Each structure stands twice: as C-alpha cells, then as structure tokens.
XYZ file of C-alpha atoms in Angstrom:
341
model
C 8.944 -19.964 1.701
C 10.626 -21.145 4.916
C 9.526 -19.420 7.880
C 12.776 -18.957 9.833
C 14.113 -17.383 6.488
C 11.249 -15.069 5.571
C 11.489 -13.966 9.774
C 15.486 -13.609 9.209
C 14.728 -11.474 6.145
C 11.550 -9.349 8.003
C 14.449 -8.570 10.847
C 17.387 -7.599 8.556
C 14.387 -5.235 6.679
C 13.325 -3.548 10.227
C 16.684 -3.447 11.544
C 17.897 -1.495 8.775
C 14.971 0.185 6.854
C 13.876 1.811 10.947
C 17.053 0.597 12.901
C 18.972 2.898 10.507
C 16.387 5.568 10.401
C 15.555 6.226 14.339
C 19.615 5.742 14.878
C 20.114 8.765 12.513
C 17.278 10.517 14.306
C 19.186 10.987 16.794
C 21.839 12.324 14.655
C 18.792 14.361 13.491
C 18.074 16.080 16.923
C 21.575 16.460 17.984
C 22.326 18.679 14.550
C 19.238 20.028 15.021
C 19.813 21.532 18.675
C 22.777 23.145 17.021
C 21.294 24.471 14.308
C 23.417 22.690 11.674
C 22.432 21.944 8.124
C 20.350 18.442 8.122
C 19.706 18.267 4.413
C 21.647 15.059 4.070
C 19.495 13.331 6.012
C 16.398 12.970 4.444
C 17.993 12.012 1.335
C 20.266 9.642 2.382
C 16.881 7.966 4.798
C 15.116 7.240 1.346
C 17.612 4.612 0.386
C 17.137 2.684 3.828
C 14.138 0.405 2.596
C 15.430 -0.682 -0.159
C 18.915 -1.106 1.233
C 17.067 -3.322 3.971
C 15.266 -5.612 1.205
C 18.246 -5.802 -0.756
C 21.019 -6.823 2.318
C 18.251 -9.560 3.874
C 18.320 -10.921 0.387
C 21.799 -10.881 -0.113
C 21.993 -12.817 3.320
C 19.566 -15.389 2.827
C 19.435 -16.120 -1.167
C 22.963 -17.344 -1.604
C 22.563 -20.393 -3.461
C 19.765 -18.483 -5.848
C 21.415 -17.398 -8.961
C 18.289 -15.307 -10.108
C 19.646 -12.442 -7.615
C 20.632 -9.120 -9.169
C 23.842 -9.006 -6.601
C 26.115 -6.678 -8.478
C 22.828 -4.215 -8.508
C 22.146 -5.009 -4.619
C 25.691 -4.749 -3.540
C 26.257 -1.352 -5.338
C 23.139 0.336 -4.020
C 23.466 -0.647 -0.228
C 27.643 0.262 -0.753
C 25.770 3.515 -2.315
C 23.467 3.726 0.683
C 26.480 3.574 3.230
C 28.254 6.402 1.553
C 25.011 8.076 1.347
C 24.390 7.902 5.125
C 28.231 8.061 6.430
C 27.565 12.120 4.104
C 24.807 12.202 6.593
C 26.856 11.710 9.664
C 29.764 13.320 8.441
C 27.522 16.636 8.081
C 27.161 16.997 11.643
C 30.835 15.535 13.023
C 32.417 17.613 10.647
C 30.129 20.422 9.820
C 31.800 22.614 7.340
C 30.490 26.120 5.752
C 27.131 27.101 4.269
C 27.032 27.771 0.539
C 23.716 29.230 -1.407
C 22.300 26.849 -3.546
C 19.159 27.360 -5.461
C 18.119 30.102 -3.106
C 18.950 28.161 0.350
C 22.011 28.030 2.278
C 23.368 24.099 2.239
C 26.650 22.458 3.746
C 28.998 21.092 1.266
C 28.390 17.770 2.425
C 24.930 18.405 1.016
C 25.990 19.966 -2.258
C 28.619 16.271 -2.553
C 26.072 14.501 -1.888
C 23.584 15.959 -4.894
C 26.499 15.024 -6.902
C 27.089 11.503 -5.367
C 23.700 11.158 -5.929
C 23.575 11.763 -9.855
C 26.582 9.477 -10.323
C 24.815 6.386 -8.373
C 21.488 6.694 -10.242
C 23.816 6.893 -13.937
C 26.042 3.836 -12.697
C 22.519 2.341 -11.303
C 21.064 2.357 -14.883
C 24.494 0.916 -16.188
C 24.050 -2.019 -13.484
C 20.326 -2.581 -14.053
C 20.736 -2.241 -18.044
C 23.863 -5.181 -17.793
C 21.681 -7.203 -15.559
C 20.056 -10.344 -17.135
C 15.957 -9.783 -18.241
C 15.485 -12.868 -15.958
C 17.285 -11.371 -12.946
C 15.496 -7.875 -12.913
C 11.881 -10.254 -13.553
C 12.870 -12.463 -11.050
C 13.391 -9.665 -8.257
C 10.737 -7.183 -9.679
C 13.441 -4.818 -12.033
C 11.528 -4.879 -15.200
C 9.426 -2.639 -16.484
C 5.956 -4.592 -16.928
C 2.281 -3.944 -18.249
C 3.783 -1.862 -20.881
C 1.384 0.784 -21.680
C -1.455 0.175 -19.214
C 1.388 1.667 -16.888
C 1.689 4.778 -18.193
C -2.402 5.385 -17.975
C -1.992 4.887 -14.413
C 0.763 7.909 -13.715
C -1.550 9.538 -16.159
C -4.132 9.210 -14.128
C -1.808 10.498 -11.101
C -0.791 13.511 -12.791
C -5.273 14.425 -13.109
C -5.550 13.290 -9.276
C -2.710 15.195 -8.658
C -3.628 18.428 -10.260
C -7.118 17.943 -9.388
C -6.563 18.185 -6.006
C -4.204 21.232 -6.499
C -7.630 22.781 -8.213
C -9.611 21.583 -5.329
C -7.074 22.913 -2.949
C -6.488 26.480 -4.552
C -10.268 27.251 -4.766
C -10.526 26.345 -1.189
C -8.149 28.606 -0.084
C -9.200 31.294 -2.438
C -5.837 31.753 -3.800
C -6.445 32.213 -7.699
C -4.464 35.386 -7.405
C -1.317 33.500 -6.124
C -1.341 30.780 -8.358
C -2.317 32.197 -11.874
C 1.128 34.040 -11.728
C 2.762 30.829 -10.815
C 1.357 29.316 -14.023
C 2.092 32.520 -16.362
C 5.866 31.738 -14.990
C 8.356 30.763 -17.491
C 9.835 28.889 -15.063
C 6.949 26.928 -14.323
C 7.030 25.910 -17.501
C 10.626 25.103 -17.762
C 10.722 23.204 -14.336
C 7.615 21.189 -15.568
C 9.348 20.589 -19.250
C 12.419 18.762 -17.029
C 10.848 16.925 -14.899
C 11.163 13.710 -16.916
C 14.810 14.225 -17.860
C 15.685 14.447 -13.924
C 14.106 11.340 -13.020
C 16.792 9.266 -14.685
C 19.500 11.167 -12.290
C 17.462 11.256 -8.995
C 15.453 8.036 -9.284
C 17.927 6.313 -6.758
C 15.850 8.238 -4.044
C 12.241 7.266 -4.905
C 13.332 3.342 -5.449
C 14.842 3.236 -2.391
C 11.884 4.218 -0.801
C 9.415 1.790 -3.015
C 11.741 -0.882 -3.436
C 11.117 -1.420 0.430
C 7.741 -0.020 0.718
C 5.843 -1.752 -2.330
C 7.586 -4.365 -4.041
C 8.815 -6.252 -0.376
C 6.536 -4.742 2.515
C 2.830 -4.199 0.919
C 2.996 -7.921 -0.079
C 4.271 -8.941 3.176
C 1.739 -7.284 5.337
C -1.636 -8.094 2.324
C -0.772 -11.347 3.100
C -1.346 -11.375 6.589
C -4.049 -8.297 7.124
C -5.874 -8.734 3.703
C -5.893 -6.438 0.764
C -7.257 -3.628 2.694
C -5.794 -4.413 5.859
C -2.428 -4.388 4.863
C -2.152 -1.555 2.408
C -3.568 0.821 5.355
C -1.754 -0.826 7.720
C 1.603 -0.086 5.404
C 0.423 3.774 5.192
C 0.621 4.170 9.304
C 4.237 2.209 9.627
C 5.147 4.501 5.939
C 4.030 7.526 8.318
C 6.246 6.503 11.318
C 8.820 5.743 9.550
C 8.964 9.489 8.578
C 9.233 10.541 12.145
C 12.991 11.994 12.362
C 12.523 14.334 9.331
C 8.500 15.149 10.612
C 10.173 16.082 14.042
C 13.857 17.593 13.426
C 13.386 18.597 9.151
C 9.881 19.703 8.171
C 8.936 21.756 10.750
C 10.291 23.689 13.641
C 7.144 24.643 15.485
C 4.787 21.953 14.601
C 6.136 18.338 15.015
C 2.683 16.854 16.045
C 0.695 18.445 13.410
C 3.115 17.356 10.655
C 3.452 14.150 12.499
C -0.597 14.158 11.810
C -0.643 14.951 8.718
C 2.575 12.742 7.332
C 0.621 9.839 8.537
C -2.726 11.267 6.299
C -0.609 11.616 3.568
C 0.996 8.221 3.609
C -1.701 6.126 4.169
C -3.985 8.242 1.556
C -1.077 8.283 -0.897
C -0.158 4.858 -0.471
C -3.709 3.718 -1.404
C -3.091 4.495 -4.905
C 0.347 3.818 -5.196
C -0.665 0.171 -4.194
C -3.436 0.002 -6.203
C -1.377 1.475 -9.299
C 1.314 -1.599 -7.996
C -1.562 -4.432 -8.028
C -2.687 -3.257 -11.334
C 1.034 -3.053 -12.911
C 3.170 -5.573 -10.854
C 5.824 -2.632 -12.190
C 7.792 -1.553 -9.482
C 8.830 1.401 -11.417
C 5.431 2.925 -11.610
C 5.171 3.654 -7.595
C 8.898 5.013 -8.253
C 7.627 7.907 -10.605
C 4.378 8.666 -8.973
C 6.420 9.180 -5.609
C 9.208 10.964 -7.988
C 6.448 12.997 -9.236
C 4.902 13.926 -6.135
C 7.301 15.174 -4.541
C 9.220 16.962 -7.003
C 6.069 18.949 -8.022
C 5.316 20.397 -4.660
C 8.192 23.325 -5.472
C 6.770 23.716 -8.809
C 3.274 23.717 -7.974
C 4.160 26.119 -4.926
C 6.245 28.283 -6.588
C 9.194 28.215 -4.289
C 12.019 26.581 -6.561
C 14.628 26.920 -3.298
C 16.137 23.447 -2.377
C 14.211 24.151 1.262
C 10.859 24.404 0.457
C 9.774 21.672 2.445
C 11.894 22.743 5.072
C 10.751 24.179 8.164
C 7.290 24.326 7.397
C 4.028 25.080 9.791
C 1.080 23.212 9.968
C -2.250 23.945 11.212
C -5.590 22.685 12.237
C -6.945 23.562 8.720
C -4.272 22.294 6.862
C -4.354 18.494 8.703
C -8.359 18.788 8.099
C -7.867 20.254 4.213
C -5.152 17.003 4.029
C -7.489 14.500 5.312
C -10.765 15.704 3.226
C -8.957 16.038 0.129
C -6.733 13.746 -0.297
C -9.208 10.896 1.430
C -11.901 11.731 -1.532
C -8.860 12.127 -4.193
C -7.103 8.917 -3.472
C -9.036 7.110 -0.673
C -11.775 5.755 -2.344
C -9.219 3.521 -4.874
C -9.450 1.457 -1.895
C -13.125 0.067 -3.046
C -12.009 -0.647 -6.226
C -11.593 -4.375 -7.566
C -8.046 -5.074 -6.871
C -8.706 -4.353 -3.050
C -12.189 -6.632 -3.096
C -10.578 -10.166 -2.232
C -9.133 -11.237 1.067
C -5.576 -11.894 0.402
C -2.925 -11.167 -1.788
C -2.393 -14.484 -4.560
C-alpha cells in the first residue's frame, strides 16, 4: 500500500479512535466533578475505533468499489449520535430514573434504545451488503466451525478462572447461591439472544482494535511485539472511564489493572483472530466478557462496574491469573514467526 495513504489513514484512526476519546474525557471529569450521570460515555467510547477505521477508509478508498460505504457511513452517523447523547448528558443533564436497580439519566435510558435500533438496522445493512464487500473489508463470518471451538474454549478459560478466582478468595459460600439463582440461569439462557441487539458496542471496539490495529502494529513489532504492544495502547485508551467511571477512589490501581487485563485479554483475542481471520469471533468473546461479569457477580444493576475499588490483591490476583489463563497463548504457533504475512 502507499505510504502517505496508509500514514493518512493511521492519523484519521488516532485522531478519532483517542482524539475523540481524551476530548470526551474531559467531558468525563467535568460531569464527574458535578456528580452527574456519565453512563453515556463509556458506551458511546466503544464505537470510536471502529468509527476511526471506517471514516480513514471512507477518505482514502474512493475509487475502490469493494467498500461497504452504506455500512461505514451509517455506523460513524450512528457513532455521532451516540457521542453528541454523551455530551448532551452533561450540557443538558435532565432527571435520574431507576433502571435495573441504578439510578440513570434519560439520555442514558435513549441511548439503550438508540442503541438496539442501530445494531437491528446494522444487521439489515450488513445482511444487504454484497458477500464480496463484507470479505473484502473483513464482514464475513469465516472458518465456519473451527470458530465456534475457539469462544468455546473462552467460555472454559473464562469460567476456569472464575473457579480459580473463587477458591482463592474462599468465597464458595457467596457464589453457590449465585448459581442456585434462577436468575442466573435466566440471564445466562439470554445471553446469545442480546448479542444481536448490543453487538454495535463490542464491534466498534474490535473493528478498530483487531481487524485494523493488531495487523498494523504485527507488522512492524512482530507477532509478539505487536499484539502486547496493542494490549498497553488498548489499556490507555481506557483511561477516561478507568479515571472518571470505574472507580472513585482508585484511578491508579484500576489504571493498573485495565492495562493487565487488556494486554492479557488481548493475547487470546488475537490469537483466536489469527486462527479465524473472523472478525466476529473477538466481537463475542469481548461481548461475552463483559456481559458475564454481572452474571458471574451477581449484581444484575446496570452499575456494577461502576465505581468500583481496587486493591493491591486484586491487581496481583489480575496479573497471576489471568497471565497463566490467557498469557501463555502467546507461545503458541500462530505467535512463533516474526511478522504478520
């Protein structure tokens, strides 16, 4: 590719996947002095990366006919909208309702809804797209059934590491009534169903993150080199919700342990993307992992990762775990050759 466009397309990417982000941080801090409701924000942030992949496209691929631009142009239109909720939340903060046991503005609650009707439209787009498009720009659902194993596999890791994690911290107590739950049960049975109206969130985060960035950086810091590498810039680009969302009263311990969990994390969700070249696979592992943490916890309120506290233990419990859990994928074969072909 030519060099002055694949630098054009690196700057749109930054300028809007972290341009966006900090700008909104500061958003972030000013609600947050003020005590207003910041829900919006980390919702509408997920749709940055793939906003930024899809607008440097859109600005430097005009005479290519293979791009998906009525899918492009209606998710970074969506992502505006998404983000002008955002801002709109703290210029015009209106009243607190209760929703699923937390109190949220209604600019949150419209934007749960705008949210379902951009993934159903999104399907609509992606389904009317041609095959050769959605190949072309990595739409299509590939490897078939060797792509399921892999979220398999997640889902063990996953709950392997809950297992681990609950006999360290002697909880058995705790968690044994959070299993004889119905609503464990029920929250666990839906799971799949809600992907298909929140999946908008989770590819706007890996549309940017693995299909664009992780071969962008493997080809200039190796395999290795430039999945980790892609786990500490993942981690920063978390800062605004680590510092003004997740926690009140430990920003550098969840700054800490966000980065732990990215780059961790993102070693299998690259390796699961090398294996697959199916873009949708990182969407539903990062769909799944973060929509289990309520039902795995217990706490089914729209808040529970909301103000949360961090500790010494829990960085060090992060770091151990989740390094032997998912850290080791990066010795595997995929990772063994220099470069990415």
């Amino acid at each position: 590719m030519d060099n002055t466009k694949e630098r054009k397309q690196l700057i749109i990417y930054i300028a809007i996947a972290y341009g966006v982000t900090y700008l909104m941080g500061l958003l972030m801090w000013y609600g947050n002095s003020r005590q207003l409701d910041l829900t919006t924000f980390p919702t509408a942030q997920m749709f940055y990366p793939a906003a930024g992949v899809m607008a440097a496209f859109l600005c430097t691929k005009k005479d290519d006919a293979m791009v998906p631009r009525l899918f492009y142009w209606f998710f970074v239109l969506a992502t505006v909208v998404m983000a002008a909720f955002a801002v709109l939340s703290i210029c015009k903060p209106n009243e607190i309702i209760i929703v699923m046991g937390t109190g949220m503005s209604l600019w949150a609650v419209g934007q749960q809804y705008l949210m379902i009707a951009v993934c159903v439209v999104g399907w609509v787009l992606l389904l009317i797209t041609k095959k050769e498009k959605r190949r072309a720009y990595g739409l299509c659902w590939n490897s078939g059934i060797s792509s399921w194993w892999y979220i398999f596999l997640f889902m063990l890791l996953y709950f392997g590491r809950v297992a681990v994690s609950v006999a360290i911290s002697g909880e058995f107590a705790a968690f044994s009534s959070i299993l004889k739950s119905a609503t464990f049960w029920i929250q666990l049975a839906v799971l799949p169903v809600n992907f298909f109206l929140l999946f908008a969130a989770f590819f706007g985060e890996e549309y940017g993150w693995r299909y664009y960035l992780q071969p962008f950086l493997q080809k200039r810091f190796g395999l290795r080199g430039g999945v980790l590498l892609l786990g500490l810039v993942w981690g920063i680009w978390h800062l605004p919700v680590d510092l003004f969302y997740y926690t009140q009263d430990s920003q550098f311990m969840m700054v800490l342990t966000q980065h732990v969990t990215c780059v961790t994390l993102g070693i299998f969700f690259a390796y699961a993307y090398m294996k697959t070249n199916n873009i949708w696979v990182p969407v539903i592992l990062h769909y799944l992992n973060n929509n289990l943490v309520p039902i795995i916890s217990g706490n089914y309120s729209a808040s529970v990762l909301e103000n949360q506290t961090v500790t010494w233990k829990d960085l060090l419990v992060s770091l151990v775990i989740n390094g032997l859990v998912f850290g080791g994928f990066l010795l595997t074969k995929p990772f063994r050759t220099k470069t990415q072909s």
